[in-house]
Coordinates of C-alpha atoms and ligand atoms in Angstrom, one line a residue:
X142 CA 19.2 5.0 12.2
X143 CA 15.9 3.7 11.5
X144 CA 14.0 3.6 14.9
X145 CA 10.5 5.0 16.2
X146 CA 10.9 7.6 18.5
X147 CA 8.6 9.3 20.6
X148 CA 10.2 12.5 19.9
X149 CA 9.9 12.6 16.3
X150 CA 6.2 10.5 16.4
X151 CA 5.1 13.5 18.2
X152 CA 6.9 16.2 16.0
X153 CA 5.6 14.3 13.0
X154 CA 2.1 13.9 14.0
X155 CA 1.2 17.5 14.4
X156 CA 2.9 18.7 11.3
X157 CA 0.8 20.0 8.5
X158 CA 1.6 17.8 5.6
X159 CA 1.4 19.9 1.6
X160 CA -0.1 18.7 -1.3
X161 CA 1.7 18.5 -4.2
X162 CA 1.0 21.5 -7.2
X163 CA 1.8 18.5 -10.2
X164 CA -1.0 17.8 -11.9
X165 CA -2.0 14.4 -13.0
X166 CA -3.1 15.7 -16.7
X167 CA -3.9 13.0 -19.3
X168 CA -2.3 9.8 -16.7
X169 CA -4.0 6.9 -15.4
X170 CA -4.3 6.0 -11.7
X171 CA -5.6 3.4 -10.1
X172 CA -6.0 3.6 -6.2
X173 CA -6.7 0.3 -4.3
X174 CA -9.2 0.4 -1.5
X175 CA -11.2 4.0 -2.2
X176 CA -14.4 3.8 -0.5
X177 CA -13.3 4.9 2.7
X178 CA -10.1 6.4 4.8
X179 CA -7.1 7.5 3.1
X180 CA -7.9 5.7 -0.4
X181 CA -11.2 7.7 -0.4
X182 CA -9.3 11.3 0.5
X183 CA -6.2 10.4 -2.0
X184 CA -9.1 9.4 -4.9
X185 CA -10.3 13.0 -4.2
X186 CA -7.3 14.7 -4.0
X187 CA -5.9 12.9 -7.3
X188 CA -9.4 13.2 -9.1
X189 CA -8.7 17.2 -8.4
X190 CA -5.9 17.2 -10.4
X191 CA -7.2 16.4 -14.1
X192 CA -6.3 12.3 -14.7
X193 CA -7.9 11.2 -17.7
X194 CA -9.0 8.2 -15.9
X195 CA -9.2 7.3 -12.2
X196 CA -9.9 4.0 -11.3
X197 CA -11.0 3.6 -7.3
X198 CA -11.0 0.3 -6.5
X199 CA -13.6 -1.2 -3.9
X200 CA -14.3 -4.5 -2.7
X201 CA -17.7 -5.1 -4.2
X202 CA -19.6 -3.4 -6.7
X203 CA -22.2 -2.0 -4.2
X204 CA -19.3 -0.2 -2.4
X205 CA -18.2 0.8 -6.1
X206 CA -21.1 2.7 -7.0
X207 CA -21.2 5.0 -3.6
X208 CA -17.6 5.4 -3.8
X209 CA -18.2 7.3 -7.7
X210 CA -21.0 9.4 -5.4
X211 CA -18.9 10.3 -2.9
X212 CA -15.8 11.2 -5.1
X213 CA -17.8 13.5 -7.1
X214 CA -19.0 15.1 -4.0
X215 CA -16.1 15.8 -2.6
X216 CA -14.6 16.5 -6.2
X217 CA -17.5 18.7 -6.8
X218 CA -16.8 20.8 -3.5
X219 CA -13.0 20.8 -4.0
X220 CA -13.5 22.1 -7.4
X221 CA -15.1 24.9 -6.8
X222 CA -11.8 26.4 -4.9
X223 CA -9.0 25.1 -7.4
X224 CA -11.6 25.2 -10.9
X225 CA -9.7 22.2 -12.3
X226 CA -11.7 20.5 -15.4
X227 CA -13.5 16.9 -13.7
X228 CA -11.7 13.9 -14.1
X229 CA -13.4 10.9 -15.9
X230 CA -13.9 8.5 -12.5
X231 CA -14.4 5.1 -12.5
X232 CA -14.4 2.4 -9.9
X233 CA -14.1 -1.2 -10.2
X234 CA -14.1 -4.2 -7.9
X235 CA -10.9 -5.5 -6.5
X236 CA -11.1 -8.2 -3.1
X237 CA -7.4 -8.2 -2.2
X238 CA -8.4 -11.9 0.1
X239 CA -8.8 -13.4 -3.2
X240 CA -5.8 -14.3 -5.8
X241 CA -8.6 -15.1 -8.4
X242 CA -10.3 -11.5 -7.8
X243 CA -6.7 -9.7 -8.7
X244 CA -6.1 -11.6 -11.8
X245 CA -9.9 -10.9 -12.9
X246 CA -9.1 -7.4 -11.9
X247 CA -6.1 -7.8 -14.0
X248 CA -7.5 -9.4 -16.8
X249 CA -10.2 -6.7 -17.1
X250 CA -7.6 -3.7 -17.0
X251 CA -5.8 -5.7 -19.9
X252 CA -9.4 -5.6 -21.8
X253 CA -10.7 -2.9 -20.9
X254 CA -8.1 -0.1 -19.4
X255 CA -6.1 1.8 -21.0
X256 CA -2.7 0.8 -22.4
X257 CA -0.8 2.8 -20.1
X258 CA -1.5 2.9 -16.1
X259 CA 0.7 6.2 -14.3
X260 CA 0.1 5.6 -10.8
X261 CA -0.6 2.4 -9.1
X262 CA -1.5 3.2 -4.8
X263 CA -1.6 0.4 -3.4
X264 CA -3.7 1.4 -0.5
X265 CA -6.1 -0.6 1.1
X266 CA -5.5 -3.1 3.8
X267 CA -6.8 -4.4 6.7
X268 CA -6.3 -5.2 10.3
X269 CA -7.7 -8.2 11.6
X270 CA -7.0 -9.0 15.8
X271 CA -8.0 -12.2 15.8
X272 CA -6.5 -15.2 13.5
X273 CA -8.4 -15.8 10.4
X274 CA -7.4 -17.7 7.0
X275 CA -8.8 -16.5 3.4
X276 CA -10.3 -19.3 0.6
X277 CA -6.3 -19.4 -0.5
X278 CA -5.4 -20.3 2.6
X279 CA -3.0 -18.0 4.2
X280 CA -3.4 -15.6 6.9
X281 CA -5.5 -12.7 6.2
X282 CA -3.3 -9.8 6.5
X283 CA -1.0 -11.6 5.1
X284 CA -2.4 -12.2 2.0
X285 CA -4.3 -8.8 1.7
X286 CA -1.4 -6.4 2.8
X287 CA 1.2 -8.5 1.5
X288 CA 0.8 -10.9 -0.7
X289 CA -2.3 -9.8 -3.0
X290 CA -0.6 -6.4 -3.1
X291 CA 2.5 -8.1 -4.7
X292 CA 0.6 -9.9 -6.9
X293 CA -1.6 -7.1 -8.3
X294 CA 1.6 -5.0 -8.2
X295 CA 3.6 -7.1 -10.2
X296 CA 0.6 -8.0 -13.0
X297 CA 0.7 -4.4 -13.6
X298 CA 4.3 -3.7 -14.2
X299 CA 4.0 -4.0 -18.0
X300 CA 1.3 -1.2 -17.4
X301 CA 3.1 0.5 -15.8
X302 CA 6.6 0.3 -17.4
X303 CA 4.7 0.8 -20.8
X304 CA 5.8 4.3 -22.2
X305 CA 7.2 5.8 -19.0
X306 CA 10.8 7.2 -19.4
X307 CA 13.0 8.5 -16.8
X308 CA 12.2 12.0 -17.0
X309 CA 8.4 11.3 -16.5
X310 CA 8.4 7.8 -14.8
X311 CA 5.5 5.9 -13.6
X312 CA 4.9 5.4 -9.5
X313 CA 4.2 2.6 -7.3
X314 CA 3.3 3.3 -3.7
X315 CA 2.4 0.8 -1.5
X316 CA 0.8 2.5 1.7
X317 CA 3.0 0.8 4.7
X318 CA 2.9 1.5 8.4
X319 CA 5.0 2.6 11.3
X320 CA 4.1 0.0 12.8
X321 CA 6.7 -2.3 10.5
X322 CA 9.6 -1.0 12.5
X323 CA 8.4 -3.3 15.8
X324 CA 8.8 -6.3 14.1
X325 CA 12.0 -7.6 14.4
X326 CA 11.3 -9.5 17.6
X327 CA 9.3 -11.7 15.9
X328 CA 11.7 -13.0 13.3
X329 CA 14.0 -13.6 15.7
X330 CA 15.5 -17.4 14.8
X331 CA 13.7 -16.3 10.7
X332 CA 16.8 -17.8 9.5
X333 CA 16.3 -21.3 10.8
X334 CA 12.8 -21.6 8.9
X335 CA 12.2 -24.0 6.0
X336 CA 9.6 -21.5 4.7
X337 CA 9.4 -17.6 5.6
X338 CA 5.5 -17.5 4.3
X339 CA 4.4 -20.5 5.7
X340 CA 6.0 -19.5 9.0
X341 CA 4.4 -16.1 9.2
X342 CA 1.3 -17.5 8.2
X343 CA 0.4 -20.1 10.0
X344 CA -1.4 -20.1 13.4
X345 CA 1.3 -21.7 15.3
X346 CA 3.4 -18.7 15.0
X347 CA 1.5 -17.4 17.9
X348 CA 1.6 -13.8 17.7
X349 CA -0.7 -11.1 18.4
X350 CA -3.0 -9.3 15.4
X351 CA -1.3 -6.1 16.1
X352 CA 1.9 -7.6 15.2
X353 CA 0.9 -9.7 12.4
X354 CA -0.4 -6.5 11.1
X355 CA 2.7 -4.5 11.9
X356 CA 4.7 -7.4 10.1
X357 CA 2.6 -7.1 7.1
X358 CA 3.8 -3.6 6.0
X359 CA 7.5 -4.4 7.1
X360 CA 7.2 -7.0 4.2
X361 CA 5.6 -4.2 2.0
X362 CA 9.0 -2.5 2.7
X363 CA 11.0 -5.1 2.2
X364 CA 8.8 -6.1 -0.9
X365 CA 9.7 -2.3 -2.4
X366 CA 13.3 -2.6 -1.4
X367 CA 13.8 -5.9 -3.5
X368 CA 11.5 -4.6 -6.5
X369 CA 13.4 -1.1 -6.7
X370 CA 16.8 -2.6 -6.7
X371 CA 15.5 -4.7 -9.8
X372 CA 15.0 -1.6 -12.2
X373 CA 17.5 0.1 -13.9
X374 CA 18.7 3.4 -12.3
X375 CA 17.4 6.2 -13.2
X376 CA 14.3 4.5 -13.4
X377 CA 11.4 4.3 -15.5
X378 CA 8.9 3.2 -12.8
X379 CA 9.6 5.1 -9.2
X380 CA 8.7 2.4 -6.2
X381 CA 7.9 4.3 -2.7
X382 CA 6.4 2.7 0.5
X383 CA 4.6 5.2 2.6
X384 CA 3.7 5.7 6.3
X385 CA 0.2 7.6 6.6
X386 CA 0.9 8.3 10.2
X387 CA -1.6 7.8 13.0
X388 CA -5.0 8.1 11.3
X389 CA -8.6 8.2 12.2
X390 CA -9.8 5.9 9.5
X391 CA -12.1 2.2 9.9
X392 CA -9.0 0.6 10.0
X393 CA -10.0 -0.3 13.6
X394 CA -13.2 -1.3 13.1
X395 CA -13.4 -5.1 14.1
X396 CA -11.8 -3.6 17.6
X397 CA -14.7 -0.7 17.5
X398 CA -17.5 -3.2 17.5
X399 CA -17.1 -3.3 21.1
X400 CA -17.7 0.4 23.1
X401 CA -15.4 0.0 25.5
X402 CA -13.2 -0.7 23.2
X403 CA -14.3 2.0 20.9
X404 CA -14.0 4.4 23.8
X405 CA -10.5 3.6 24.4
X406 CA -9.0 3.8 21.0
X407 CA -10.9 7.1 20.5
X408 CA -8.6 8.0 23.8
X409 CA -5.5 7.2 22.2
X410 CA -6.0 8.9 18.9
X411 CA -6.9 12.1 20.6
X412 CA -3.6 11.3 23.0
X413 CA -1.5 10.6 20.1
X414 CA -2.5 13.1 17.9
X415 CA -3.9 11.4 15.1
X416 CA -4.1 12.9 11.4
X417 CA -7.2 13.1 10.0
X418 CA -7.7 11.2 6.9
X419 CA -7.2 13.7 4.4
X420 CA -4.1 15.0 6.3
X421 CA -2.7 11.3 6.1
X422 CA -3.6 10.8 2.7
X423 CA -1.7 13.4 1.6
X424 CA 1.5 11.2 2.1
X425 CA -0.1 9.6 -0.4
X426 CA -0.5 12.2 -3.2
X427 CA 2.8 12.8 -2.3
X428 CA 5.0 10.2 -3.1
X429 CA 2.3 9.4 -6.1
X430 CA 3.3 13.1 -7.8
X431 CA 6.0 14.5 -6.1
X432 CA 8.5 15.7 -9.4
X433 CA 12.0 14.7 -6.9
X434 CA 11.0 10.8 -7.9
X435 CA 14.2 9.4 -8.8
X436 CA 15.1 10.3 -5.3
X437 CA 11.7 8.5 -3.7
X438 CA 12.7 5.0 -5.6
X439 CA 13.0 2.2 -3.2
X440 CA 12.4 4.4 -0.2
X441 CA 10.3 4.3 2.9
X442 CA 8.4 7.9 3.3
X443 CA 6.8 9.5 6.4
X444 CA 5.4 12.8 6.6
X445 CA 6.0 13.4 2.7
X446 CA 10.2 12.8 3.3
X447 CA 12.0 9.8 2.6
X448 CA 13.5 8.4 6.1
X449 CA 15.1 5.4 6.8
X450 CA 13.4 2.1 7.3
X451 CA 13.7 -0.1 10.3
X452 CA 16.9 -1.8 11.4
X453 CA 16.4 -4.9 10.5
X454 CA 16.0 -4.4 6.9
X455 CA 19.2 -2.1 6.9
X456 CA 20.9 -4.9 8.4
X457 CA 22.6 -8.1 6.7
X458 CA 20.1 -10.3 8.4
X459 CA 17.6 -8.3 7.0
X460 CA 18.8 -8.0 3.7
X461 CA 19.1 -11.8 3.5
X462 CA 16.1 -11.9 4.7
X463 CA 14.1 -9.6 2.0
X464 CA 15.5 -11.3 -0.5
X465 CA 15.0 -14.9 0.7
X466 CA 11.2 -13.5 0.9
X467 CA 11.3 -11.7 -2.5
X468 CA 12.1 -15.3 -4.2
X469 CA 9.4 -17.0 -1.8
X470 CA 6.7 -14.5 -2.8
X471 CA 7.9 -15.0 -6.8
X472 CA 7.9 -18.8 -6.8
X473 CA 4.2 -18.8 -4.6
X474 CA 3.0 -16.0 -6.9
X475 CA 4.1 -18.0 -10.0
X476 CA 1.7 -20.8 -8.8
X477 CA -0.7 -18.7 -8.7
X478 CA -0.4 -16.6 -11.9
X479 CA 2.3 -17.9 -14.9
X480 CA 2.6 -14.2 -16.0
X481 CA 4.3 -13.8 -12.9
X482 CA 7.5 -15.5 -13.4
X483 CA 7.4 -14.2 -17.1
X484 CA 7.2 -10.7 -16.1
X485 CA 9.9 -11.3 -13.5
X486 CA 12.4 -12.5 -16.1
X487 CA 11.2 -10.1 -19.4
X488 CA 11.2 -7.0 -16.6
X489 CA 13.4 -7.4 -13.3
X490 CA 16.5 -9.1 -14.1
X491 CA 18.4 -10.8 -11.2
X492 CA 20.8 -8.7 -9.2
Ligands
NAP203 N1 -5.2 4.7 9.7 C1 -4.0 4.6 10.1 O1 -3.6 5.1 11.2 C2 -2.9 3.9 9.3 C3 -1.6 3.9 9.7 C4 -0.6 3.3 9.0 C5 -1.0 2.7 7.8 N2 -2.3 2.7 7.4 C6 -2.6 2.0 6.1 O2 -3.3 2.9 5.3 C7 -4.1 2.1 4.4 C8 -5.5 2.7 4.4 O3 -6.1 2.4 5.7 P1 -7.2 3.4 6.3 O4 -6.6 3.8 7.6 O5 -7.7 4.3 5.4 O6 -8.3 2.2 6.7 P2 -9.8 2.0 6.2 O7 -10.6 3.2 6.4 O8 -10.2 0.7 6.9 O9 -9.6 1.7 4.7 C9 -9.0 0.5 4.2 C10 -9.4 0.3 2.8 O10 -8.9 -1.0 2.4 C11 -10.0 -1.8 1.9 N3 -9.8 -3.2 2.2 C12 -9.8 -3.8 3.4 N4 -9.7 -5.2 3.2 C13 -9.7 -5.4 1.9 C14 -9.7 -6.5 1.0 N5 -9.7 -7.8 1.6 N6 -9.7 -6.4 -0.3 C15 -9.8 -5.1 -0.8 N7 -9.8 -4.0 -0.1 C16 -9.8 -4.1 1.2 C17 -11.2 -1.3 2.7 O11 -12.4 -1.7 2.1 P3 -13.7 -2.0 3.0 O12 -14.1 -0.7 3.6 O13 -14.7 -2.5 2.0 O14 -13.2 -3.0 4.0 C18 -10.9 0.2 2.6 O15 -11.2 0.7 1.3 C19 -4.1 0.7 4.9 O16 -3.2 -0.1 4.1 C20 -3.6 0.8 6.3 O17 -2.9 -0.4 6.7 C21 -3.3 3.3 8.1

């Protein structure tokens, strides 16, 4: 069953993760969130394997520019053990707590990208402890971890569903957490509300940033569940959510302002074993280039294997309950963005 133990947290954490040996010759990626953390050591590890373009996406364009310093850097270093030809990098900027910055981002890959995207890694995210609400009005980690992701993911389906066949399919991966499978105390009574966004989203709901956060990624799952069982099978576009692990990453950082604070999570990482970034990020490589992808589609993956998913979603609560929130998200996205519903009903018939 789908449960955290402490048993296989601990087993997990320690084990020494492989990097896929497929190359990434003459495919487009785009990796959401590269500056830092796991987006930056994924960009790397990808930009090592020959993509004719890599996109590493960044908040603003300062962060843009270092990010193409840093990624040659390390590409630079990296290529001088595996002598792989350097990939053409690029990095443009992409604010997740803005619907209008993912449909410029959009817009500009429709201009300016390629007519093909191969890999979409849906990477960054944030964790935010105390309440906060974007310009579009919704919870922060709600709307970055969630519901931009879904938006940006779903404007690039024709991308990424143009010229990929079943033998050489296009991937999706949306980086998730562990942390999504302590989250079904909180829906408890889910089916009673009017509105599953507005629910989650609004202050009144009255939990804690950690779970917020932690509920954010079990919608990712749930999100990837709902979008795989849309495509055809075998499929053309392979859909994977993916648990890094324990990380030291920024992730923490609003938390690390304070030292005591600092102090104290430093404690726990070294207590729980945490990955370092590039060990985590290769979860990500992973299930962006593993060649088993037909059996990765609609899967939830931890330490590079595909393992089950909480409870809840197995459940038939839970499965009501994804796809009450995959119509939700559709209809709010639509507002937001007509191509959405025409992309829906062109690409992802109804069950
Ligand atoms: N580290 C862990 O233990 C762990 C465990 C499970 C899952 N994850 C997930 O792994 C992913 C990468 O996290 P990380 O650990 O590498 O953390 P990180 O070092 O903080 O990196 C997060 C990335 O997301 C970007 N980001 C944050 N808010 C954004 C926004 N509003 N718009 C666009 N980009 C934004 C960050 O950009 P800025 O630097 O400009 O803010 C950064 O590039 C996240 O989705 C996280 O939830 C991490």
């Amino acid at each position: 069953m789908g449960k955290l133990s402490l048993w296989s947290f601990f087993s997990e954490q320690g084990r020494y993760l492989p990097l896929p040996r497929e190359s990434v010759d003459g495919k487009t990626v785009v990796i959401a969130g590269a500056n830092v953390g796991l987006g930056l050591e994924a960009s790397a590890h990808i930009a090592n394997k020959g993509p004719s373009l890599l996109i590493a996406t960044c908040r603003d364009a300062v962060k843009c520019d270092q990010t193409l310093e840093i990624t040659r850097v390390l590409l630079v270093l990296r290529e001088r053990y595996t002598g792989t030809q350097p990939a053409s990098l690029d990095s443009w900027p992409l604010e997740l707590s803005s619907f209008d910055n993912v449909r410029s981002f959009v817009d500009r890959f429709d201009a300016e990208g390629p007519e093909r995207l191969n890999i979409l890694v849906a990477n960054a995210g944030t964790f935010r402890p105390v309440y906060t609400r974007t310009q579009d009005d919704w919870e922060v980690m709600l709307q970055v971890n969630y519901l931009s992701i879904a938006l940006l993911s779903i404007l690039l389906l024709p991308h990424l569903l143009r010229s990929a066949t079943c033998d050489d399919p296009s991937r999706l991966v949306l980086v998730s957490s562990l942390g999504h499978y302590l989250v079904e105390p909180v829906l408890t009574g889910s089916r009673n509300w009017d509105h599953v966004l507005g629910a989650i989203s609004a202050e009144k709901f009255g939990v804690s940033g950690a779970s917020r956060y932690n509920l954010s990624k079990m919608l990712q799952v749930a999100f990837v569940r709902e979008l795989a069982a849309r495509l055809p099978s075998p499929t053309p576009l392979v859909i994977t959510a993916v648990d890094p692990g324990l990380c030291h990453s920024s992730l923490q950082r609003e938390l690390e302002k304070y030292c005591l604070l600092r102090m104290i999570l430093a404690f726990v990482k070294w207590l729980l074993c945490a990955r370092t970034s590039e060990m985590g990020s290769r979860n990500l490589v992973y299930a962006a280039l593993a060649t088993n992808a037909q059996d990765l589609h609609g899967k939830y993956m931890s330490s590079c294997e595909v393992v089950e998913e909480c409870d809840y979603l197995l459940s038939a609560e839970g499965k009501a309950f994804s796809e009450r929130l995959w119509w939700e998200t559709i209809e709010m996205l639509s507002k937001v963005d007509d191509r959405v519903s025409r992309i829906v009903s062109t690409y992802l018939p109804a069950r």
